[in-house]
CSV table of C-alpha atoms in Angstrom, one decimal:
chain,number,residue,atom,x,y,z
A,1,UNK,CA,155.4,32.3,127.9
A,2,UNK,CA,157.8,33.5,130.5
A,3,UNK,CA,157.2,35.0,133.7
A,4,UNK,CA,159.0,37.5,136.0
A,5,UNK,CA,160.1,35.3,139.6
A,6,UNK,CA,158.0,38.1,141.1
A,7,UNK,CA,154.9,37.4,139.0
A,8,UNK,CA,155.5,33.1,139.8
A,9,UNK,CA,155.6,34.0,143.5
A,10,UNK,CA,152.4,36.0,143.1
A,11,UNK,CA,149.1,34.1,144.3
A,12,UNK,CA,146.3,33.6,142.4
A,13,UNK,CA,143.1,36.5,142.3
A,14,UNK,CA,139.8,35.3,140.4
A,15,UNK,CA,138.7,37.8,137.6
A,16,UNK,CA,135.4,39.4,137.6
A,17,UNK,CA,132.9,40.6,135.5
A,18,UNK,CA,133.6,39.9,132.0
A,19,UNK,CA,133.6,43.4,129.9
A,20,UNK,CA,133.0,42.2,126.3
A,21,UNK,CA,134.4,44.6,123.4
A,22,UNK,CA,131.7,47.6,122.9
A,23,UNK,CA,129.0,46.2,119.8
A,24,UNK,CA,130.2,48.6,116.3
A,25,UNK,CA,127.0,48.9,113.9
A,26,UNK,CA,128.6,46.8,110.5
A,27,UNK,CA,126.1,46.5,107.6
A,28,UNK,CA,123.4,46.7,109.3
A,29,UNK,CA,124.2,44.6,112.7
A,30,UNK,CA,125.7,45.4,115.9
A,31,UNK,CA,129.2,44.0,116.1
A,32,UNK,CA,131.2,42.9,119.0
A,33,UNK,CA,134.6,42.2,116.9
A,34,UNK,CA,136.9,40.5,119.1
A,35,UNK,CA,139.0,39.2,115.5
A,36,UNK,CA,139.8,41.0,111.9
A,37,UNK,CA,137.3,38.6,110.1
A,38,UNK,CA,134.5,40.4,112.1
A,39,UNK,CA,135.5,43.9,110.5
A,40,UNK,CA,133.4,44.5,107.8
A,41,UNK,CA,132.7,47.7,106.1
A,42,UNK,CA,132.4,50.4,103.2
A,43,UNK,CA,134.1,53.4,103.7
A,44,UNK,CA,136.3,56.3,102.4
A,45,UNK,CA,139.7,57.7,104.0
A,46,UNK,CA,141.9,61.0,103.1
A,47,UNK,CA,145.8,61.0,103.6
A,48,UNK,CA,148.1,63.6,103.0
A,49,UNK,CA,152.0,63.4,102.8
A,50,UNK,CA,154.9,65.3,105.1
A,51,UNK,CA,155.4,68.0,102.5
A,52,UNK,CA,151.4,68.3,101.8
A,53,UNK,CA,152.1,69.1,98.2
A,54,UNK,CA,149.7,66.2,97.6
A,55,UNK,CA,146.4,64.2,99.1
A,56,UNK,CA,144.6,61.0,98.3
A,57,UNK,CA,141.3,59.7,99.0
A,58,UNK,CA,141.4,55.7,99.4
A,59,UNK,CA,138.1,53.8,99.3
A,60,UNK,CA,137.6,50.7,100.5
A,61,UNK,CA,134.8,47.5,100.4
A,62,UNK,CA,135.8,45.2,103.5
A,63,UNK,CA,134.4,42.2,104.3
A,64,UNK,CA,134.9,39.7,107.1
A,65,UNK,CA,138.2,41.5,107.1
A,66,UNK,CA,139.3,41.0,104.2
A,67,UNK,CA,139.3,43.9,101.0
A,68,UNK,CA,137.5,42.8,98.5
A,69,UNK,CA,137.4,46.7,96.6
A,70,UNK,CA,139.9,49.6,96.3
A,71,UNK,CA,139.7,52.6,94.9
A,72,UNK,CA,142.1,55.4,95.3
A,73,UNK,CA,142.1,58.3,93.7
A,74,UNK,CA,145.0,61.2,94.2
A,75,UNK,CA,145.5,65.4,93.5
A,76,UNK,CA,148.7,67.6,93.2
A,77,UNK,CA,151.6,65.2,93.0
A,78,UNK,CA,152.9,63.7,89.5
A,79,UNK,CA,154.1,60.2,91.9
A,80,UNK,CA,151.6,59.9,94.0
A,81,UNK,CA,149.4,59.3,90.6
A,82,UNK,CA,152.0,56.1,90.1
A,83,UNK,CA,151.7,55.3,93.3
A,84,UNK,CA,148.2,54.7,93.4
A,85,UNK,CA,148.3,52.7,90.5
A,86,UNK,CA,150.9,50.2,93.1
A,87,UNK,CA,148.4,50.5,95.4
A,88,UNK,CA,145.1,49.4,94.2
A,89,UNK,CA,146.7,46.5,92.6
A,90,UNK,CA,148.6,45.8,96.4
A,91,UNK,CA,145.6,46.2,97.9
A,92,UNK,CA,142.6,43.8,97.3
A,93,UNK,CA,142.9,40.1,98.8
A,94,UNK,CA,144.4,42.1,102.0
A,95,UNK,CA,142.7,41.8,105.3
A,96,UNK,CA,142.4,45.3,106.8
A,97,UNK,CA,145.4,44.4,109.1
A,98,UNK,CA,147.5,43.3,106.8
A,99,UNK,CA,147.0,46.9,105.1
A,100,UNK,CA,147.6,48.9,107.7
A,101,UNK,CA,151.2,47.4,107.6
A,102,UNK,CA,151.9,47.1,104.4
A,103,UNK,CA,153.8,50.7,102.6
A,104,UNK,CA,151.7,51.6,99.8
A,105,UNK,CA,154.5,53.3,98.2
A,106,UNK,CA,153.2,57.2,99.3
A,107,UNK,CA,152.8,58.8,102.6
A,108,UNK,CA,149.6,60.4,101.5
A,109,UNK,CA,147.9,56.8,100.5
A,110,UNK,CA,149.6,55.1,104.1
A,111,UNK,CA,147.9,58.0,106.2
A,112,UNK,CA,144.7,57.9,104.0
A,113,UNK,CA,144.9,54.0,104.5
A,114,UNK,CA,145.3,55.1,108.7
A,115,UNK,CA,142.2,57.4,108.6
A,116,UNK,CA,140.6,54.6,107.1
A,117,UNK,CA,141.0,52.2,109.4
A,118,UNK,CA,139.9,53.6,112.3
A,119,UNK,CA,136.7,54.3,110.8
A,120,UNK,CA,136.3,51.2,109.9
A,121,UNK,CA,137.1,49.0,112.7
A,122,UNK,CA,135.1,52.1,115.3
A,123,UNK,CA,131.9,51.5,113.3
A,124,UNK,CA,132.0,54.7,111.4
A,125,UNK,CA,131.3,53.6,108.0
A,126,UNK,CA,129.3,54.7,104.8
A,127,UNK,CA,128.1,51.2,105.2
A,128,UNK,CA,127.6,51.0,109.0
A,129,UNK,CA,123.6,50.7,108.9
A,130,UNK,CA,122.7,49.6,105.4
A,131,UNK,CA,121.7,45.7,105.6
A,132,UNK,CA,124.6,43.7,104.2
A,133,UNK,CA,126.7,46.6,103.2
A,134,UNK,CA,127.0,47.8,100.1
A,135,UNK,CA,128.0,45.4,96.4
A,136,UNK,CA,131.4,45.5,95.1
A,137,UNK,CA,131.4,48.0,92.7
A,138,UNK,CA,129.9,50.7,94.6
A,139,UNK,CA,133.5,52.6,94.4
A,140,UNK,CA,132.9,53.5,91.2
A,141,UNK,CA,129.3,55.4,91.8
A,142,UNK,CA,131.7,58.2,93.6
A,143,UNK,CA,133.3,58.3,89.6
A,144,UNK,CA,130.0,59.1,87.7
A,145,UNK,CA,130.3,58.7,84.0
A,146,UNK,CA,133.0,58.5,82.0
A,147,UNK,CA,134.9,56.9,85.1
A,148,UNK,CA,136.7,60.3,86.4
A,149,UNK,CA,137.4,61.4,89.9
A,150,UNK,CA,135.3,64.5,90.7
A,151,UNK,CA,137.7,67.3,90.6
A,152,UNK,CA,137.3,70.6,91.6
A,153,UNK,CA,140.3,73.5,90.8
A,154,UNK,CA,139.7,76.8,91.2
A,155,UNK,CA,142.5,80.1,90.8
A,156,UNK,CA,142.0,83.4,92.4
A,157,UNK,CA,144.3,86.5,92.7
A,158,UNK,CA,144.0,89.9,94.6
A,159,UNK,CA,144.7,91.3,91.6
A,160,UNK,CA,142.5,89.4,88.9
A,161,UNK,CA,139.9,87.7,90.9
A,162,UNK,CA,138.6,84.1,90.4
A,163,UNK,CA,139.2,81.5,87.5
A,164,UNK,CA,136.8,78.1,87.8
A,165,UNK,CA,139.3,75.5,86.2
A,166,UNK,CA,137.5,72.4,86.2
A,167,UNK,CA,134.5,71.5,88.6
A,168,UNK,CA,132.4,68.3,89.4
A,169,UNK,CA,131.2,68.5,85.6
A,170,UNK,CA,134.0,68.7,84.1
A,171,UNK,CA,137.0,71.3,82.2
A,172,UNK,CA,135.7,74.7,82.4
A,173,UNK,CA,135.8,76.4,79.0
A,174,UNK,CA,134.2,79.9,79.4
A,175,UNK,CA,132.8,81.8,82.8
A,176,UNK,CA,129.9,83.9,82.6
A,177,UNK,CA,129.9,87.4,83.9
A,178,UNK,CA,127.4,89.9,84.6
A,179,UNK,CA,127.7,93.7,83.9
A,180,UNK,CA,129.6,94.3,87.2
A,181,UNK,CA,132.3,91.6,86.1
A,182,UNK,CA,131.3,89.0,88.8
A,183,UNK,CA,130.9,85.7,87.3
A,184,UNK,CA,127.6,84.5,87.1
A,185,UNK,CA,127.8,80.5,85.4
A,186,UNK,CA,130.4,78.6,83.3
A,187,UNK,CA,130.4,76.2,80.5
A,188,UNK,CA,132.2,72.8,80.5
A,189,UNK,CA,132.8,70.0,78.8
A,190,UNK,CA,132.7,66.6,80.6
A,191,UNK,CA,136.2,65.0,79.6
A,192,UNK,CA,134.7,61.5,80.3
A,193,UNK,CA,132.0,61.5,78.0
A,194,UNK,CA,133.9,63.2,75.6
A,195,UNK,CA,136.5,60.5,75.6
A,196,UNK,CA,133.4,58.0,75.2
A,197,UNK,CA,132.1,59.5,72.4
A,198,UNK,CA,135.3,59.2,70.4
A,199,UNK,CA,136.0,55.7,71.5
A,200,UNK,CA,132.2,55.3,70.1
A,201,UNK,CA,133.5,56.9,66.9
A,202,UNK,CA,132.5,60.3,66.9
A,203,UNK,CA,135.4,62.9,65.5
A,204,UNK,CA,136.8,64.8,68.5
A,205,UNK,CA,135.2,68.6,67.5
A,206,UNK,CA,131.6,67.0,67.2
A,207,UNK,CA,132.4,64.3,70.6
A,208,UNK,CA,133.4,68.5,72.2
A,209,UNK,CA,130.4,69.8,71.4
A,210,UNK,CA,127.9,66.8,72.6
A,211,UNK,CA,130.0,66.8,75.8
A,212,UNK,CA,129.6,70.7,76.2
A,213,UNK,CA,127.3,71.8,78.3
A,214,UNK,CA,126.7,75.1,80.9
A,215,UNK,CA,126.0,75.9,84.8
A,216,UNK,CA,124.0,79.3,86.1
A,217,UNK,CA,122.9,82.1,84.5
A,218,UNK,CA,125.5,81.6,81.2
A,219,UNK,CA,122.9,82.9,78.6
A,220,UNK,CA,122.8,86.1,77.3
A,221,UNK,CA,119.0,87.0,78.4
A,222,UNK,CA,120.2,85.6,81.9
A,223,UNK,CA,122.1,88.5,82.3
A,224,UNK,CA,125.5,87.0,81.0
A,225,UNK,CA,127.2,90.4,79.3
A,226,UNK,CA,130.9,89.0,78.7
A,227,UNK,CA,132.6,85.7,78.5
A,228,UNK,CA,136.1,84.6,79.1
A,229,UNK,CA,138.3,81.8,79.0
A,230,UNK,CA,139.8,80.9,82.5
A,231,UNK,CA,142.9,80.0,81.7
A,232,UNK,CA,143.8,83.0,79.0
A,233,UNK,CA,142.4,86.1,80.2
């Protein structure tokens, strides 16, 4: 290490107190983490990218510093959904560190990976008081069944009002509406179990109709009046 002549010349002045690094609460302990192998942590992120056409949300199972789960899942961009696929295969066996600096392909998933690192290495984790954190594997509870990300996409114009694409269930089929035309409940069909049915065998118009089911008051004596399909009329 060099030093400045000015610095050399300088005499000698005995440090005081010593201010340890602030404890973080990590799975369940409080955490002074003076290196990355004392990060550890469950936690999500969301990233967006310059134009915001698109967003991701990256999840991540740290521990001591190192990833041992990612899941990232992305909305409104056709590249992003290629980048992700990079990604998640990039990003396990990383410490947290080396994430950070690492380009994982798309803006949206660097500044998601950004978001989620400060959480993490501030103590602000999903997994910040739960004893031990939480199993590898626990990603995929945030899926469901059937494996999907939970997607909500909803349409509305002055003009027409609202259309309910898909929600947390699933594709959207038919709305509901009452006598005044507001709309009351929608049927769905849950794409994931769908798909599962047909792998299981089933033919795809019977593995439709198991995975079909409805949300609010979508029956007739409910005061349903009229149906329509979202996405025609």
């Amino acid at each position: 290490m060099q030093y400045s002549r000015e610095v050399e010349e300088m005499c000698c002045v005995a440090k005081g107190p010593k201010h340890d690094p602030a404890p973080i609460p990590e799975e369940g302990k409080w955490v002074a983490a003076k290196q990355i192998t004392d990060i550890s942590g469950f936690t999500h992120g969301i990233g967006w990218c310059a134009p915001q056409q698109g967003a991701c949300k990256l999840t991540l199972n740290v521990k001591q510093g190192v990833i041992q789960e990612a899941l990232v899942e992305t909305i409104g961009c056709s590249g992003m959904t290629h980048s992700a696929a990079m990604a998640a295969e990039i990003l396990p066996h990383k410490t947290i560190l080396e994430a950070l600096n690492t380009d994982l392909v798309c803006d949206a998933i660097n500044t998601a990976m950004r978001e989620l690192f400060l959480q993490i290495v501030y103590g602000r984790t999903q997994s910040a008081f739960s004893d031990d954190g939480l199993v590898v594997g626990a990603g995929l509870e945030d899926l469901g069944k059937g494996l999907r990300s939970q997607v909500g996409t909803m349409y509305g114009t002055a003009a027409k009002g609202v259309r309910y694409l898909e929600m947390a269930e699933g594709y959207v089929t038919r709305l509901a509406l009452d006598e005044d035309n507001q709309v009351i409940g929608y049927e769905f069909v849950s794409l994931g179990k769908m798909t599962d049915f047909i792998k299981k065998g089933l033919e795809p118009n019977e593995a439709w109709q198991k995975a079909m089911g409805h949300y609010g008051r979508f029956e007739k004596e409910q005061g349903a009046v009229k149906y329509i399909d979202p996405r025609k009329e």
